Short mmCIF file of C-alpha atoms and ligand atoms in Angstrom, two decimals:
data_model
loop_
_atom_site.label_atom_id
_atom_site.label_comp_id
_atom_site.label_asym_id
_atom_site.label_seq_id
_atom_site.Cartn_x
_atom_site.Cartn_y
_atom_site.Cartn_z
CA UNK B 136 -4.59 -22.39 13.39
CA UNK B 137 -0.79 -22.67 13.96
CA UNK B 138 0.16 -20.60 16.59
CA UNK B 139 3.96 -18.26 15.68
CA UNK B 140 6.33 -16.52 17.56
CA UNK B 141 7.46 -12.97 15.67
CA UNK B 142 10.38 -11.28 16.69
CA UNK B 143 10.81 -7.76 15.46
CA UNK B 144 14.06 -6.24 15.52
CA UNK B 145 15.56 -2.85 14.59
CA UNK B 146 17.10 0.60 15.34
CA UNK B 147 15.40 2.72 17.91
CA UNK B 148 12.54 4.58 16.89
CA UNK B 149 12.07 2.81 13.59
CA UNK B 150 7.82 2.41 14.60
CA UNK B 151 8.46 -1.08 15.61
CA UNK B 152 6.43 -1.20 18.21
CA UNK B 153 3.71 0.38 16.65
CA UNK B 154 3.34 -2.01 13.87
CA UNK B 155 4.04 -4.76 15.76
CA UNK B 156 1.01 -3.77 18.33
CA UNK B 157 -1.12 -3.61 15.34
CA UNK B 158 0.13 -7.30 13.90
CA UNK B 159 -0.75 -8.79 17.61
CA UNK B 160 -4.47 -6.90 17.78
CA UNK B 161 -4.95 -8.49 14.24
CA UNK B 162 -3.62 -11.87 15.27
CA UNK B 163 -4.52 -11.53 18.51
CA UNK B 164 -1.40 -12.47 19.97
CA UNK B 165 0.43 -11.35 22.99
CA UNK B 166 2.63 -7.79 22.34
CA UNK B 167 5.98 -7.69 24.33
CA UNK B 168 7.60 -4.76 23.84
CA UNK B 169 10.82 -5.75 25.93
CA UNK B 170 12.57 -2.13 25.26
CA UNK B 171 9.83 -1.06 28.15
CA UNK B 172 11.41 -3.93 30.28
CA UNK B 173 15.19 -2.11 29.94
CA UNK B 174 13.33 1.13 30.72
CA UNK B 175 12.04 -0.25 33.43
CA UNK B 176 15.31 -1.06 35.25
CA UNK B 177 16.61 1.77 34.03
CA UNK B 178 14.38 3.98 36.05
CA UNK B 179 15.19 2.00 38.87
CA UNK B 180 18.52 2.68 38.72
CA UNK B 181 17.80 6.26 37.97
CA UNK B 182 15.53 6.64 41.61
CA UNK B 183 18.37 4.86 43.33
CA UNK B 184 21.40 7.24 41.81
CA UNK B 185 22.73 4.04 40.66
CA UNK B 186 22.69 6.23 37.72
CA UNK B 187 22.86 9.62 36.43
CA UNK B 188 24.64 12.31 34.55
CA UNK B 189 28.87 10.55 33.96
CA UNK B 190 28.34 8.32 36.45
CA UNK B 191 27.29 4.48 36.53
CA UNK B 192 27.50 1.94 39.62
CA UNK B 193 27.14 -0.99 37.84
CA UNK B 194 27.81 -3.30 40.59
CA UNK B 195 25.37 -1.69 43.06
CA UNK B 196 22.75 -2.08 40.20
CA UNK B 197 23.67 -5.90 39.68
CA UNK B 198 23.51 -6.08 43.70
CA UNK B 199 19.84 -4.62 43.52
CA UNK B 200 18.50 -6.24 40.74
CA UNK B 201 17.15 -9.46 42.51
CA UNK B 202 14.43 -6.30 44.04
CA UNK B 203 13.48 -5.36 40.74
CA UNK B 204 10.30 -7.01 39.38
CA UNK B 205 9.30 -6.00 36.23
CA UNK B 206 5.62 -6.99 34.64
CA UNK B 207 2.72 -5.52 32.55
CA UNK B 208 -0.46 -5.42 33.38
CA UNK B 209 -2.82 -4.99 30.94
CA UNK B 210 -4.46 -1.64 30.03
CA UNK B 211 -8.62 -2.55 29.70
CA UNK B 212 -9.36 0.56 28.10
CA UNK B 213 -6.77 0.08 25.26
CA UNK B 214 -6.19 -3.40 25.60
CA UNK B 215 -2.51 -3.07 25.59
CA UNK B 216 0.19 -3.90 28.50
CA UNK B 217 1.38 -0.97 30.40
CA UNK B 218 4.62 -1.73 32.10
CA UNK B 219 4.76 -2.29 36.00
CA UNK B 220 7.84 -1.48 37.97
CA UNK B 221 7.65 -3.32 41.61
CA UNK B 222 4.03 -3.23 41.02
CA UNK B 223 3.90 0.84 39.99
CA UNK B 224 2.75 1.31 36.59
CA UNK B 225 5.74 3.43 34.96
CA UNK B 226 4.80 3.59 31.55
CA UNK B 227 4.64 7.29 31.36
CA UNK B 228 7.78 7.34 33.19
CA UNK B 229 9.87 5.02 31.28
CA UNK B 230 9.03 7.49 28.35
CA UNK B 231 11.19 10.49 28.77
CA UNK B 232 14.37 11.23 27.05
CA UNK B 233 16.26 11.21 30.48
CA UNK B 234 15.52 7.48 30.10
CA UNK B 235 16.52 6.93 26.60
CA UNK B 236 19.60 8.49 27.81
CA UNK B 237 20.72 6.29 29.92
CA UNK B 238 18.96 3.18 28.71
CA UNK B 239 21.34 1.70 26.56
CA UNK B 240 24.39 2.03 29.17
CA UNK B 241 21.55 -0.32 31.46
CA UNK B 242 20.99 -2.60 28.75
CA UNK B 243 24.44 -2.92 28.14
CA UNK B 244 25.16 -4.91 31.16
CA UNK B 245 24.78 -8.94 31.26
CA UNK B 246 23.05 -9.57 34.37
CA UNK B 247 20.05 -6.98 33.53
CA UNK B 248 19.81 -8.49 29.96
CA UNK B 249 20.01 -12.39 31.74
CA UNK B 250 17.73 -11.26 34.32
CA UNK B 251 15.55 -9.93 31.13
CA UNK B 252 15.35 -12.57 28.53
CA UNK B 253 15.08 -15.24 31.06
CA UNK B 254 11.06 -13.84 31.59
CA UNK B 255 11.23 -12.98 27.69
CA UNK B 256 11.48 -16.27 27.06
CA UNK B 257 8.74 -17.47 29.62
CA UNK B 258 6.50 -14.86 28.26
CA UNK B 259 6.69 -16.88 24.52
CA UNK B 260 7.07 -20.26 25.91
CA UNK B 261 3.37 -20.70 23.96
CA UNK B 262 4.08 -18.98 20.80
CA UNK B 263 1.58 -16.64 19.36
CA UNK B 264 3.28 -13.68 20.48
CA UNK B 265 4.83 -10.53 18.91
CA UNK B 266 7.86 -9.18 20.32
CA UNK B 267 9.89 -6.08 19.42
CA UNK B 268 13.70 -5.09 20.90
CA UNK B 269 17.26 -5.47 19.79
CA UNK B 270 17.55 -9.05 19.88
CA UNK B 271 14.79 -11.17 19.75
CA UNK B 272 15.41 -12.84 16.63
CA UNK B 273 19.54 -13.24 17.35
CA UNK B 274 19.36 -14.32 21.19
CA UNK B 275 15.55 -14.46 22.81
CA UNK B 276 13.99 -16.58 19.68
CA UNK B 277 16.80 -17.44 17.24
CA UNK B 278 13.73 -20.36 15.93
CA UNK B 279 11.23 -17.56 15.53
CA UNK B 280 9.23 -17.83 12.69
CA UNK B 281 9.13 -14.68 11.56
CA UNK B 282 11.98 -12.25 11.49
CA UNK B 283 11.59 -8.78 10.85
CA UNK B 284 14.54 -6.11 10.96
CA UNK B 285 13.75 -2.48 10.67
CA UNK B 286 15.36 0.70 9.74
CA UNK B 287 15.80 4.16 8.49
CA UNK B 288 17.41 6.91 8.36
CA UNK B 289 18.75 8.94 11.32
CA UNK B 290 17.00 11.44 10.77
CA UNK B 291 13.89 10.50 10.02
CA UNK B 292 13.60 8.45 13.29
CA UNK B 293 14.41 11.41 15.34
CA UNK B 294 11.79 13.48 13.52
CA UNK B 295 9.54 11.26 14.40
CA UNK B 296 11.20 10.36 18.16
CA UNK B 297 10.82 14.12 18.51
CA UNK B 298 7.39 15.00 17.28
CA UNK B 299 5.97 11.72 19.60
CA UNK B 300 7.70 13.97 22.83
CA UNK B 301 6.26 17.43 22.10
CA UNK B 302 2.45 15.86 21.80
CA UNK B 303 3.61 14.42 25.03
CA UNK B 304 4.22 17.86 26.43
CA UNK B 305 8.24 17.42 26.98
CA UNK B 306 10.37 20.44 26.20
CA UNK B 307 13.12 18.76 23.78
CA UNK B 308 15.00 19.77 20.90
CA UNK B 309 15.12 18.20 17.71
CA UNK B 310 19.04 18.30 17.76
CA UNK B 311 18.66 16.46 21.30
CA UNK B 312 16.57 14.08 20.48
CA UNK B 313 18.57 13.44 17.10
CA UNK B 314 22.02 13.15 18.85
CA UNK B 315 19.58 10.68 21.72
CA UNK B 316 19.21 8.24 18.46
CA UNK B 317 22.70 7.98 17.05
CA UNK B 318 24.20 7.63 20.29
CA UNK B 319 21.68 4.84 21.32
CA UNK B 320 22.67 3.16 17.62
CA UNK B 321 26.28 3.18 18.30
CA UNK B 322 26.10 1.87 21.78
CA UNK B 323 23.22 -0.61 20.83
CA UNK B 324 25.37 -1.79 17.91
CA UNK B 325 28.70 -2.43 19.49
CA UNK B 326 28.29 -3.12 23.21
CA UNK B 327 29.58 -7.29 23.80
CA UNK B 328 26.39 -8.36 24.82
CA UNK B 329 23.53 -9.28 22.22
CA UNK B 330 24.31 -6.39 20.13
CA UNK B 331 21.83 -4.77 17.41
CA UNK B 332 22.15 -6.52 14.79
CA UNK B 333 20.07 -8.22 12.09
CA UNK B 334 19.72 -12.12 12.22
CA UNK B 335 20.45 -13.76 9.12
CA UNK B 336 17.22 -15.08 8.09
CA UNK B 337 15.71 -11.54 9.31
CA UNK B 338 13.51 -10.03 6.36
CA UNK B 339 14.71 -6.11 6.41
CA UNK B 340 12.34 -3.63 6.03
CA UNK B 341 13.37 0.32 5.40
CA UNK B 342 10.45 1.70 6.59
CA UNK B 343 11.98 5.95 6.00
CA UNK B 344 9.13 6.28 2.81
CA UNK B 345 6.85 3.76 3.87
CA UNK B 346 3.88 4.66 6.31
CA UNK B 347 2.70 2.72 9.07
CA UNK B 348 -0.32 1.24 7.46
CA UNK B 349 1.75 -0.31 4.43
CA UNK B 350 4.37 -1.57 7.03
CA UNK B 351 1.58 -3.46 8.70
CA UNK B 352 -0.01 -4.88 5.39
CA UNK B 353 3.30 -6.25 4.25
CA UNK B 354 4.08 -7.79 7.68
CA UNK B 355 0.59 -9.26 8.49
CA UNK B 356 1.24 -10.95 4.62
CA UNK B 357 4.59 -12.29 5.80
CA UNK B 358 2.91 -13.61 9.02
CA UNK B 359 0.18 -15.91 7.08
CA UNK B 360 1.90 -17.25 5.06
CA UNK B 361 4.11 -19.09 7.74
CA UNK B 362 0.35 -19.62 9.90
O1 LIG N 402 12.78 -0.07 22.02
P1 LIG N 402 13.25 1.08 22.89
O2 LIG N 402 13.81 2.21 22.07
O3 LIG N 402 12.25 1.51 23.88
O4 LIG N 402 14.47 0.44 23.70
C1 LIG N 402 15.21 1.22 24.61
C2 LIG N 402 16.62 0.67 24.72
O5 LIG N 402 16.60 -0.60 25.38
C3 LIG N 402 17.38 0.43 23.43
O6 LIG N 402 18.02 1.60 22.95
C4 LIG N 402 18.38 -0.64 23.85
O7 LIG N 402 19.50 -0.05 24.47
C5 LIG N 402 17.63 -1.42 24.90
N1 LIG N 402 17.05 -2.67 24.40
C6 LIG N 402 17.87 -3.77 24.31
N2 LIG N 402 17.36 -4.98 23.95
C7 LIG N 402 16.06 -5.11 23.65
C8 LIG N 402 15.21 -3.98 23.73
C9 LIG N 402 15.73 -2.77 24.08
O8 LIG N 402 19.07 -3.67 24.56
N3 LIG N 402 15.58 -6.31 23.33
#
């Protein structure tokens, strides 16, 4: 069978990477979730006060970054990759709203997101892959086969951001996590790199009334009928 590359796109906390782990397990294709990857370096930069609270050395970042080595490894209980930062598994870590608040500043500059979609693009050199971010179907795979942009509301996405956090055990706010989102939208929207946006030949899914499990049926659809 033909052998696609999917790119899923979208605002944050729209589920995309939970239907698009589901559309890989059914495929069985490779899942990249390359938001993990920007978390990733973003940590880094955290533990190194490259970063923190009104403050950003961007340059001393960009000087560090040929140390940072970012990779998953895969998870044999639940089959799925677990990111690896300089051979740590951070996945827990990368997690945290500290993270998400500083993520998108990280993302925002050109050598991280060079140094990140060059192995992007290595990881689907083979096709048969799922990957979700902010612009795999605009920059990583503009010839992807299948396009997918997702959204809802504000609010919604932060209800759910926020109820994913407590069952973690993190003591956030709803209003935090809420004002997390929208700020993450407006800088992931307008920064000069790859912004969020939705490629033209993207299929756009509003996903605020529609659950998980009718999200997945109408993408696995899409998928075979370009297999
Ligand atoms: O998908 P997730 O919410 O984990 O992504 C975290 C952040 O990483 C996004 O808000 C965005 O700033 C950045 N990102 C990006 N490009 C991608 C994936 C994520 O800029 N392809």
């Amino acid at each position: 069978m033909k052998k696609i590359t999917i790119a899923i796109d979208g605002y944050s906390s729209t589920g995309k990477s939970t239907v698009a782990k589901m559309l890989a397990k059914e495929l069985n294709y490779i899942y990249v979730d390359t938001g993990a990857m920007y978390r990733a370096v973003t940590l880094y930069a955290m533990r190194k006060l490259f970063i923190k609270e009104g403050y950003f050395d961007k340059e001393a970042l960009v000087r560090h970054l040929f140390m940072v080595n970012v990779k998953f490894a895969l998870n044999a209980d639940t089959g799925l990759g677990e990111v690896l930062l300089n051979s740590e598994n951070v996945e827990r870590e990368i997690r945290t709203l500290e993270v998400s608040n500083f993520v998108s500043q990280v993302a925002a500059v050109p050598e991280v997101r060079k140094l990140l979609v060059m192995q992007q693009h290595e990881m689907g050199k083979d096709k048969g892959i799922v990957m979700d971010g902010r612009d795999i179907g605009t920059v990583v795979f503009p010839d992807a086969e299948l396009k997918v942009f997702m959204t809802a509301t504000a609010e919604e996405r932060a209800r759910r951001r926020f109820e994913e956090l407590q069952q973690k055990g993190e003591d956030v706010t709803y209003e935090a996590v809420l004002e997390n989102v929208q700020k993450r939208d407006e800088l992931d929207t307008t920064r000069k790199d790859s912004p969020l946006k939705q490629a033209e030949d993207a299929i756009l899914l509003d996903n605020t009334h529609t659950n998980i499990e009718d999200q997945f049926h109408i993408l696995l659809q899409l998928a075979k009928d370009r297999i």
